[in-house]
Structure formats: structure tokens, C-alpha cells
JSON list of C-alpha atoms in Angstrom, two decimals:
[
{"chain": "A", "resi": 968, "resn": "THR", "atom": "CA", "xyz": [55.09, 126.81, -156.44]},
{"chain": "A", "resi": 969, "resn": "LEU", "atom": "CA", "xyz": [54.92, 126.36, -152.68]},
{"chain": "A", "resi": 970, "resn": "ILE", "atom": "CA", "xyz": [57.00, 123.68, -150.96]},
{"chain": "A", "resi": 971, "resn": "ALA", "atom": "CA", "xyz": [55.57, 121.68, -148.04]},
{"chain": "A", "resi": 972, "resn": "LEU", "atom": "CA", "xyz": [57.39, 119.37, -145.68]},
{"chain": "A", "resi": 973, "resn": "PRO", "atom": "CA", "xyz": [55.60, 116.28, -144.33]},
{"chain": "A", "resi": 974, "resn": "LEU", "atom": "CA", "xyz": [54.73, 117.91, -140.96]},
{"chain": "A", "resi": 975, "resn": "ARG", "atom": "CA", "xyz": [51.05, 117.08, -140.65]},
{"chain": "A", "resi": 976, "resn": "GLY", "atom": "CA", "xyz": [50.09, 120.71, -141.17]},
{"chain": "A", "resi": 977, "resn": "VAL", "atom": "CA", "xyz": [46.32, 120.22, -140.95]},
{"chain": "A", "resi": 978, "resn": "LYS", "atom": "CA", "xyz": [46.24, 119.92, -137.17]},
{"chain": "A", "resi": 979, "resn": "GLN", "atom": "CA", "xyz": [48.87, 122.57, -136.41]},
{"chain": "A", "resi": 980, "resn": "MET", "atom": "CA", "xyz": [47.92, 124.89, -139.30]},
{"chain": "A", "resi": 981, "resn": "ASN", "atom": "CA", "xyz": [51.64, 125.28, -140.00]},
{"chain": "A", "resi": 982, "resn": "MET", "atom": "CA", "xyz": [51.52, 124.50, -143.71]},
{"chain": "A", "resi": 983, "resn": "PRO", "atom": "CA", "xyz": [53.23, 126.99, -146.07]},
{"chain": "A", "resi": 984, "resn": "ARG", "atom": "CA", "xyz": [50.78, 129.62, -147.24]},
{"chain": "A", "resi": 985, "resn": "LEU", "atom": "CA", "xyz": [50.62, 133.01, -148.89]},
{"chain": "A", "resi": 986, "resn": "LEU", "atom": "CA", "xyz": [47.93, 135.31, -147.50]},
{"chain": "A", "resi": 987, "resn": "ARG", "atom": "CA", "xyz": [46.52, 138.76, -148.14]},
{"chain": "A", "resi": 988, "resn": "LYS", "atom": "CA", "xyz": [44.19, 140.83, -145.96]},
{"chain": "A", "resi": 989, "resn": "VAL", "atom": "CA", "xyz": [40.83, 141.73, -147.50]},
{"chain": "A", "resi": 990, "resn": "ARG", "atom": "CA", "xyz": [37.67, 143.53, -146.45]},
{"chain": "A", "resi": 991, "resn": "GLY", "atom": "CA", "xyz": [34.17, 142.84, -147.71]},
{"chain": "A", "resi": 992, "resn": "ASP", "atom": "CA", "xyz": [33.03, 140.36, -150.31]},
{"chain": "A", "resi": 993, "resn": "PHE", "atom": "CA", "xyz": [35.49, 138.53, -152.54]},
{"chain": "A", "resi": 994, "resn": "ALA", "atom": "CA", "xyz": [36.00, 135.66, -154.98]},
{"chain": "A", "resi": 995, "resn": "LEU", "atom": "CA", "xyz": [39.38, 133.91, -155.06]},
{"chain": "A", "resi": 996, "resn": "GLN", "atom": "CA", "xyz": [40.26, 131.11, -157.46]},
{"chain": "A", "resi": 997, "resn": "VAL", "atom": "CA", "xyz": [43.29, 129.09, -158.48]},
{"chain": "A", "resi": 998, "resn": "ARG", "atom": "CA", "xyz": [44.32, 126.15, -160.68]},
{"chain": "A", "resi": 999, "resn": "LEU", "atom": "CA", "xyz": [46.26, 123.13, -159.35]},
{"chain": "A", "resi": 1000, "resn": "ASP", "atom": "CA", "xyz": [47.94, 120.16, -161.04]},
{"chain": "A", "resi": 1001, "resn": "SER", "atom": "CA", "xyz": [45.75, 117.44, -162.51]},
{"chain": "A", "resi": 1002, "resn": "ALA", "atom": "CA", "xyz": [44.98, 114.26, -160.61]},
{"chain": "A", "resi": 1003, "resn": "ALA", "atom": "CA", "xyz": [47.03, 112.29, -163.17]},
{"chain": "A", "resi": 1004, "resn": "GLU", "atom": "CA", "xyz": [50.15, 114.37, -162.44]},
{"chain": "A", "resi": 1005, "resn": "VAL", "atom": "CA", "xyz": [49.72, 113.90, -158.70]},
{"chain": "A", "resi": 1006, "resn": "ASP", "atom": "CA", "xyz": [48.99, 110.17, -159.10]},
{"chain": "A", "resi": 1007, "resn": "ALA", "atom": "CA", "xyz": [52.11, 109.64, -161.26]},
{"chain": "A", "resi": 1008, "resn": "SER", "atom": "CA", "xyz": [54.23, 111.40, -158.65]},
{"chain": "A", "resi": 1009, "resn": "VAL", "atom": "CA", "xyz": [52.73, 109.30, -155.83]},
{"chain": "A", "resi": 1010, "resn": "ARG", "atom": "CA", "xyz": [53.43, 106.08, -157.78]},
{"chain": "A", "resi": 1011, "resn": "GLN", "atom": "CA", "xyz": [57.05, 107.18, -158.31]},
{"chain": "A", "resi": 1012, "resn": "CYS", "atom": "CA", "xyz": [57.45, 107.86, -154.56]},
{"chain": "A", "resi": 1013, "resn": "ARG", "atom": "CA", "xyz": [55.97, 104.44, -153.71]},
{"chain": "A", "resi": 1014, "resn": "GLN", "atom": "CA", "xyz": [58.43, 102.74, -156.09]},
{"chain": "A", "resi": 1015, "resn": "GLU", "atom": "CA", "xyz": [61.37, 104.56, -154.51]},
{"chain": "A", "resi": 1016, "resn": "ALA", "atom": "CA", "xyz": [60.11, 103.63, -151.02]},
{"chain": "A", "resi": 1017, "resn": "ALA", "atom": "CA", "xyz": [59.77, 99.97, -152.08]},
{"chain": "A", "resi": 1018, "resn": "ALA", "atom": "CA", "xyz": [63.42, 100.12, -153.21]},
{"chain": "A", "resi": 1019, "resn": "GLY", "atom": "CA", "xyz": [64.42, 101.44, -149.77]},
{"chain": "A", "resi": 1020, "resn": "ARG", "atom": "CA", "xyz": [64.88, 105.07, -150.79]},
{"chain": "A", "resi": 1021, "resn": "ILE", "atom": "CA", "xyz": [63.14, 108.22, -149.57]},
{"chain": "A", "resi": 1022, "resn": "ALA", "atom": "CA", "xyz": [61.96, 110.32, -152.49]},
{"chain": "A", "resi": 1023, "resn": "SER", "atom": "CA", "xyz": [63.35, 113.83, -152.53]},
{"chain": "A", "resi": 1024, "resn": "THR", "atom": "CA", "xyz": [60.30, 115.55, -154.06]},
{"chain": "A", "resi": 1025, "resn": "SER", "atom": "CA", "xyz": [56.69, 114.80, -154.90]},
{"chain": "A", "resi": 1026, "resn": "VAL", "atom": "CA", "xyz": [53.85, 116.81, -156.39]},
{"chain": "A", "resi": 1027, "resn": "GLY", "atom": "CA", "xyz": [51.78, 118.05, -153.46]},
{"chain": "A", "resi": 1028, "resn": "GLY", "atom": "CA", "xyz": [48.26, 119.04, -152.67]},
{"chain": "A", "resi": 1029, "resn": "GLY", "atom": "CA", "xyz": [46.90, 122.35, -151.53]},
{"chain": "A", "resi": 1030, "resn": "GLY", "atom": "CA", "xyz": [44.15, 124.85, -151.95]},
{"chain": "A", "resi": 1031, "resn": "LEU", "atom": "CA", "xyz": [42.58, 128.11, -150.86]},
{"chain": "A", "resi": 1032, "resn": "LEU", "atom": "CA", "xyz": [41.77, 129.40, -147.42]},
{"chain": "A", "resi": 1033, "resn": "VAL", "atom": "CA", "xyz": [40.10, 132.25, -145.61]},
{"chain": "A", "resi": 1034, "resn": "GLN", "atom": "CA", "xyz": [41.01, 132.86, -141.99]},
{"chain": "A", "resi": 1035, "resn": "HIS", "atom": "CA", "xyz": [40.32, 135.27, -139.21]},
{"chain": "A", "resi": 1036, "resn": "SER", "atom": "CA", "xyz": [42.66, 133.53, -136.74]},
{"chain": "A", "resi": 1037, "resn": "GLN", "atom": "CA", "xyz": [44.40, 130.16, -136.34]},
{"chain": "A", "resi": 1038, "resn": "GLN", "atom": "CA", "xyz": [41.14, 128.85, -134.86]},
{"chain": "A", "resi": 1039, "resn": "ASP", "atom": "CA", "xyz": [38.78, 130.28, -137.49]},
{"chain": "A", "resi": 1040, "resn": "VAL", "atom": "CA", "xyz": [39.75, 128.90, -140.90]},
{"chain": "A", "resi": 1041, "resn": "LEU", "atom": "CA", "xyz": [37.78, 127.71, -143.92]},
{"chain": "A", "resi": 1042, "resn": "ARG", "atom": "CA", "xyz": [39.70, 125.75, -146.58]},
{"chain": "A", "resi": 1043, "resn": "ILE", "atom": "CA", "xyz": [38.97, 124.13, -149.91]},
{"chain": "A", "resi": 1044, "resn": "PHE", "atom": "CA", "xyz": [41.73, 121.82, -151.06]},
{"chain": "A", "resi": 1045, "resn": "ALA", "atom": "CA", "xyz": [42.61, 119.05, -153.50]},
{"chain": "A", "resi": 1046, "resn": "HIS", "atom": "CA", "xyz": [44.88, 116.00, -153.65]},
{"chain": "A", "resi": 1047, "resn": "LEU", "atom": "CA", "xyz": [45.59, 115.64, -149.88]},
{"chain": "A", "resi": 1048, "resn": "SER", "atom": "CA", "xyz": [44.01, 112.23, -149.32]},
{"chain": "A", "resi": 1049, "resn": "GLU", "atom": "CA", "xyz": [43.61, 111.01, -152.89]},
{"chain": "A", "resi": 1050, "resn": "PRO", "atom": "CA", "xyz": [44.53, 112.52, -156.27]},
{"chain": "A", "resi": 1051, "resn": "GLY", "atom": "CA", "xyz": [41.51, 114.37, -157.65]},
{"chain": "A", "resi": 1052, "resn": "GLU", "atom": "CA", "xyz": [39.65, 114.51, -154.33]},
{"chain": "A", "resi": 1053, "resn": "VAL", "atom": "CA", "xyz": [38.37, 117.95, -153.31]},
{"chain": "A", "resi": 1054, "resn": "VAL", "atom": "CA", "xyz": [37.34, 118.77, -149.72]},
{"chain": "A", "resi": 1055, "resn": "CYS", "atom": "CA", "xyz": [35.81, 121.90, -148.22]},
{"chain": "A", "resi": 1056, "resn": "ALA", "atom": "CA", "xyz": [36.30, 122.10, -144.44]},
{"chain": "A", "resi": 1057, "resn": "ILE", "atom": "CA", "xyz": [36.01, 124.62, -141.64]},
{"chain": "A", "resi": 1058, "resn": "ARG", "atom": "CA", "xyz": [37.95, 124.84, -138.40]},
{"chain": "A", "resi": 1059, "resn": "GLN", "atom": "CA", "xyz": [36.27, 126.70, -135.54]},
{"chain": "A", "resi": 1060, "resn": "ASP", "atom": "CA", "xyz": [36.83, 126.48, -131.80]},
{"chain": "A", "resi": 1061, "resn": "ASN", "atom": "CA", "xyz": [39.44, 123.68, -132.23]},
{"chain": "A", "resi": 1062, "resn": "ARG", "atom": "CA", "xyz": [36.96, 121.54, -134.19]},
{"chain": "A", "resi": 1063, "resn": "GLU", "atom": "CA", "xyz": [37.22, 120.49, -137.84]},
{"chain": "A", "resi": 1064, "resn": "LEU", "atom": "CA", "xyz": [34.02, 120.01, -139.82]},
{"chain": "A", "resi": 1065, "resn": "THR", "atom": "CA", "xyz": [33.86, 118.78, -143.42]},
{"chain": "A", "resi": 1066, "resn": "LEU", "atom": "CA", "xyz": [31.31, 120.81, -145.36]},
{"chain": "A", "resi": 1067, "resn": "GLY", "atom": "CA", "xyz": [31.58, 118.79, -148.56]},
{"chain": "A", "resi": 1068, "resn": "ARG", "atom": "CA", "xyz": [33.82, 116.59, -150.67]},
{"chain": "A", "resi": 1069, "resn": "GLY", "atom": "CA", "xyz": [33.95, 115.15, -154.15]},
{"chain": "A", "resi": 1070, "resn": "LEU", "atom": "CA", "xyz": [36.13, 113.55, -156.80]},
{"chain": "A", "resi": 1071, "resn": "LEU", "atom": "CA", "xyz": [36.85, 115.37, -160.05]},
{"chain": "A", "resi": 1072, "resn": "PRO", "atom": "CA", "xyz": [37.65, 113.75, -163.39]},
{"chain": "A", "resi": 1073, "resn": "ASP", "atom": "CA", "xyz": [41.22, 114.12, -164.57]},
{"chain": "A", "resi": 1074, "resn": "GLY", "atom": "CA", "xyz": [42.35, 117.50, -165.73]},
{"chain": "A", "resi": 1075, "resn": "PRO", "atom": "CA", "xyz": [43.56, 120.62, -163.95]},
{"chain": "A", "resi": 1076, "resn": "VAL", "atom": "CA", "xyz": [41.69, 121.22, -160.69]},
{"chain": "A", "resi": 1077, "resn": "TYR", "atom": "CA", "xyz": [40.19, 124.68, -160.26]},
{"chain": "A", "resi": 1078, "resn": "LEU", "atom": "CA", "xyz": [39.22, 125.84, -156.76]},
{"chain": "A", "resi": 1079, "resn": "ARG", "atom": "CA", "xyz": [37.20, 128.91, -155.82]},
{"chain": "A", "resi": 1080, "resn": "LEU", "atom": "CA", "xyz": [36.18, 130.57, -152.55]},
{"chain": "A", "resi": 1081, "resn": "GLU", "atom": "CA", "xyz": [33.49, 133.26, -152.47]},
{"chain": "A", "resi": 1082, "resn": "ARG", "atom": "CA", "xyz": [32.27, 135.43, -149.62]},
{"chain": "A", "resi": 1083, "resn": "ASN", "atom": "CA", "xyz": [29.01, 137.33, -149.90]},
{"chain": "A", "resi": 1084, "resn": "GLY", "atom": "CA", "xyz": [28.13, 138.91, -146.56]},
{"chain": "A", "resi": 1085, "resn": "LYS", "atom": "CA", "xyz": [28.18, 136.13, -143.96]},
{"chain": "A", "resi": 1086, "resn": "THR", "atom": "CA", "xyz": [27.98, 133.33, -146.55]},
{"chain": "A", "resi": 1087, "resn": "ILE", "atom": "CA", "xyz": [31.16, 131.61, -147.73]},
{"chain": "A", "resi": 1088, "resn": "ARG", "atom": "CA", "xyz": [31.00, 129.01, -150.49]},
{"chain": "A", "resi": 1089, "resn": "GLY", "atom": "CA", "xyz": [33.68, 126.67, -151.84]},
{"chain": "A", "resi": 1090, "resn": "TYR", "atom": "CA", "xyz": [33.58, 125.53, -155.45]},
{"chain": "A", "resi": 1091, "resn": "ALA", "atom": "CA", "xyz": [35.61, 123.10, -157.55]},
{"chain": "A", "resi": 1092, "resn": "GLY", "atom": "CA", "xyz": [35.79, 122.29, -161.24]},
{"chain": "A", "resi": 1093, "resn": "SER", "atom": "CA", "xyz": [38.04, 120.67, -163.78]},
{"chain": "A", "resi": 1094, "resn": "GLY", "atom": "CA", "xyz": [37.81, 123.18, -166.59]},
{"chain": "A", "resi": 1095, "resn": "GLY", "atom": "CA", "xyz": [37.40, 126.59, -165.03]},
{"chain": "A", "resi": 1096, "resn": "ASP", "atom": "CA", "xyz": [33.96, 127.10, -166.63]},
{"chain": "A", "resi": 1097, "resn": "THR", "atom": "CA", "xyz": [31.73, 124.61, -164.77]},
{"chain": "A", "resi": 1098, "resn": "TRP", "atom": "CA", "xyz": [31.73, 124.90, -160.98]},
{"chain": "A", "resi": 1099, "resn": "TYR", "atom": "CA", "xyz": [30.41, 122.44, -158.39]},
{"chain": "A", "resi": 1100, "resn": "CYS", "atom": "CA", "xyz": [29.55, 123.71, -154.91]},
{"chain": "A", "resi": 1101, "resn": "CYS", "atom": "CA", "xyz": [31.61, 121.73, -152.38]},
{"chain": "A", "resi": 1102, "resn": "GLY", "atom": "CA", "xyz": [30.42, 123.47, -149.24]},
{"chain": "A", "resi": 1103, "resn": "GLU", "atom": "CA", "xyz": [28.69, 126.50, -147.84]},
{"chain": "A", "resi": 1104, "resn": "THR", "atom": "CA", "xyz": [28.45, 128.05, -144.40]},
{"chain": "A", "resi": 1105, "resn": "GLU", "atom": "CA", "xyz": [27.28, 131.13, -142.60]},
{"chain": "A", "resi": 1106, "resn": "TRP", "atom": "CA", "xyz": [30.30, 132.66, -140.88]},
{"chain": "A", "resi": 1107, "resn": "VAL", "atom": "CA", "xyz": [30.84, 135.65, -138.65]},
{"chain": "A", "resi": 1108, "resn": "GLU", "atom": "CA", "xyz": [31.07, 138.74, -140.83]},
{"chain": "A", "resi": 1109, "resn": "TRP", "atom": "CA", "xyz": [34.47, 139.99, -139.68]},
{"chain": "A", "resi": 1110, "resn": "GLU", "atom": "CA", "xyz": [35.48, 143.33, -141.12]},
{"chain": "A", "resi": 1111, "resn": "GLU", "atom": "CA", "xyz": [38.88, 141.98, -142.20]},
{"chain": "A", "resi": 1112, "resn": "VAL", "atom": "CA", "xyz": [40.07, 138.44, -142.98]},
{"chain": "A", "resi": 1113, "resn": "GLU", "atom": "CA", "xyz": [43.10, 136.89, -144.64]},
{"chain": "A", "resi": 1114, "resn": "ILE", "atom": "CA", "xyz": [42.70, 134.92, -147.85]},
{"chain": "A", "resi": 1115, "resn": "GLY", "atom": "CA", "xyz": [45.22, 133.03, -149.93]},
{"chain": "A", "resi": 1116, "resn": "PHE", "atom": "CA", "xyz": [46.57, 129.66, -150.93]},
{"chain": "A", "resi": 1117, "resn": "PHE", "atom": "CA", "xyz": [48.48, 126.92, -149.11]},
{"chain": "A", "resi": 1118, "resn": "ALA", "atom": "CA", "xyz": [50.45, 123.76, -149.82]},
{"chain": "A", "resi": 1119, "resn": "GLU", "atom": "CA", "xyz": [50.55, 120.42, -148.03]},
{"chain": "A", "resi": 1120, "resn": "CYS", "atom": "CA", "xyz": [52.14, 117.03, -148.43]},
{"chain": "A", "resi": 1121, "resn": "LEU", "atom": "CA", "xyz": [49.76, 114.21, -149.33]},
{"chain": "A", "resi": 1122, "resn": "VAL", "atom": "CA", "xyz": [48.84, 112.18, -146.24]},
{"chain": "A", "resi": 1123, "resn": "GLU", "atom": "CA", "xyz": [50.09, 108.91, -147.70]},
{"chain": "A", "resi": 1124, "resn": "LEU", "atom": "CA", "xyz": [53.55, 110.40, -148.41]},
{"chain": "A", "resi": 1125, "resn": "TYR", "atom": "CA", "xyz": [54.41, 111.60, -144.88]},
{"chain": "A", "resi": 1126, "resn": "GLN", "atom": "CA", "xyz": [56.93, 108.81, -144.34]},
{"chain": "A", "resi": 1127, "resn": "ILE", "atom": "CA", "xyz": [58.35, 108.42, -147.85]},
{"chain": "A", "resi": 1128, "resn": "VAL", "atom": "CA", "xyz": [59.08, 111.90, -149.20]},
{"chain": "A", "resi": 1129, "resn": "ARG", "atom": "CA", "xyz": [61.30, 114.77, -148.07]},
{"chain": "A", "resi": 1130, "resn": "ARG", "atom": "CA", "xyz": [59.18, 117.57, -149.56]},
{"chain": "A", "resi": 1131, "resn": "ALA", "atom": "CA", "xyz": [56.16, 118.21, -151.78]},
{"chain": "A", "resi": 1132, "resn": "GLU", "atom": "CA", "xyz": [55.85, 120.94, -154.39]},
{"chain": "A", "resi": 1133, "resn": "THR", "atom": "CA", "xyz": [52.39, 122.29, -155.11]},
{"chain": "A", "resi": 1134, "resn": "HIS", "atom": "CA", "xyz": [52.05, 124.15, -158.40]},
{"chain": "A", "resi": 1135, "resn": "PHE", "atom": "CA", "xyz": [49.48, 126.95, -158.60]},
{"chain": "A", "resi": 1136, "resn": "GLY", "atom": "CA", "xyz": [48.38, 128.89, -161.65]},
{"chain": "A", "resi": 1137, "resn": "ASP", "atom": "CA", "xyz": [45.69, 131.30, -162.83]},
{"chain": "A", "resi": 1138, "resn": "LEU", "atom": "CA", "xyz": [45.32, 132.92, -159.40]},
{"chain": "A", "resi": 1139, "resn": "ARG", "atom": "CA", "xyz": [42.47, 135.42, -159.53]},
{"chain": "A", "resi": 1140, "resn": "LEU", "atom": "CA", "xyz": [40.98, 137.73, -156.91]},
{"chain": "A", "resi": 1141, "resn": "HIS", "atom": "CA", "xyz": [37.75, 139.63, -157.53]}
]
């Protein structure tokens, strides 16, 4: 579990994350909470906000990333704008570009990043067996990069929650 505060981490890249340096090709995958769990948590936070209270905790979003620097980052993430939504995006030279997005049926969300030479691909699935490509790009083939996972507060909860907890499981690195 990683805990994120509603600090708009996308623009400042200050979201909580756990990274590891790697060289060469890799495949990294992880499982996140289901869209139904996130949606139920969001509804609870909305009800508390309607009653004039700030919720103490919500289920958060998050995903995987590969970075060479703060300005060179590729991420695949789920649940940040809408429960079940998956987005693959790249940040280079202070510009964000969405490579792909989709909406998964309910169930645990599995995310995967693969690097093969200069090509990096982001995949998503809801069962761990069937993968959908969410984005692909040719990237500079740096000798060493950092890979890992990160947590963020859902955009809609910035004003009504004190913190978000993102639950990760089945983390695998090949």
C-alpha cells in the first residue's frame, strides 16, 4: 500500500513511488484494486462531503512508471480520472502526451510495462491472462532507467479527502 496526499502529483511528479534501477530489457507488472472497490470508496467520500465532512481516507489510483529523469517519464495508470479507466502517457521535455487509454470491465486491474530495446509498451487487463496494448513508443535507449510503481489521489477527490491508499499486489519483474 502506498499513501498519496491530494497534491496534484501529475504536474510536479511528486507522487509517492517506489523505484528500482534496471539495465536492459524488462517486463514489470502489478495488480490494483477493482473499479468497483474504487467506485464504492469515491461514493463514500462524496456522501461525507455532502454531509460537510472531509473523508479521512479513500482508495486511490496508481500504476507503473519508467523514468530516466523527472522530465523523461512513461506511466501506465488506472483509476485517476474514473474508476476502471487506464491511461498510458509519456512526459518528455515538459510535455505530456497520452499514448492510449481505455476502460476495463470490473475486476482487479493488471498493468504491465515492457521495454525491448528502444520500444516501450504499456498493457492492461482485468484477469492477468489477457492483455490489451494501451500505448507504445520508441524511446531513447538509456543504459540505466528507474522502474517501479506510484500512487495518486483521484482527481475528483482533491478537495474532499485527506489521503488515498493505493493497494498493489502480484508485483512481478522479469
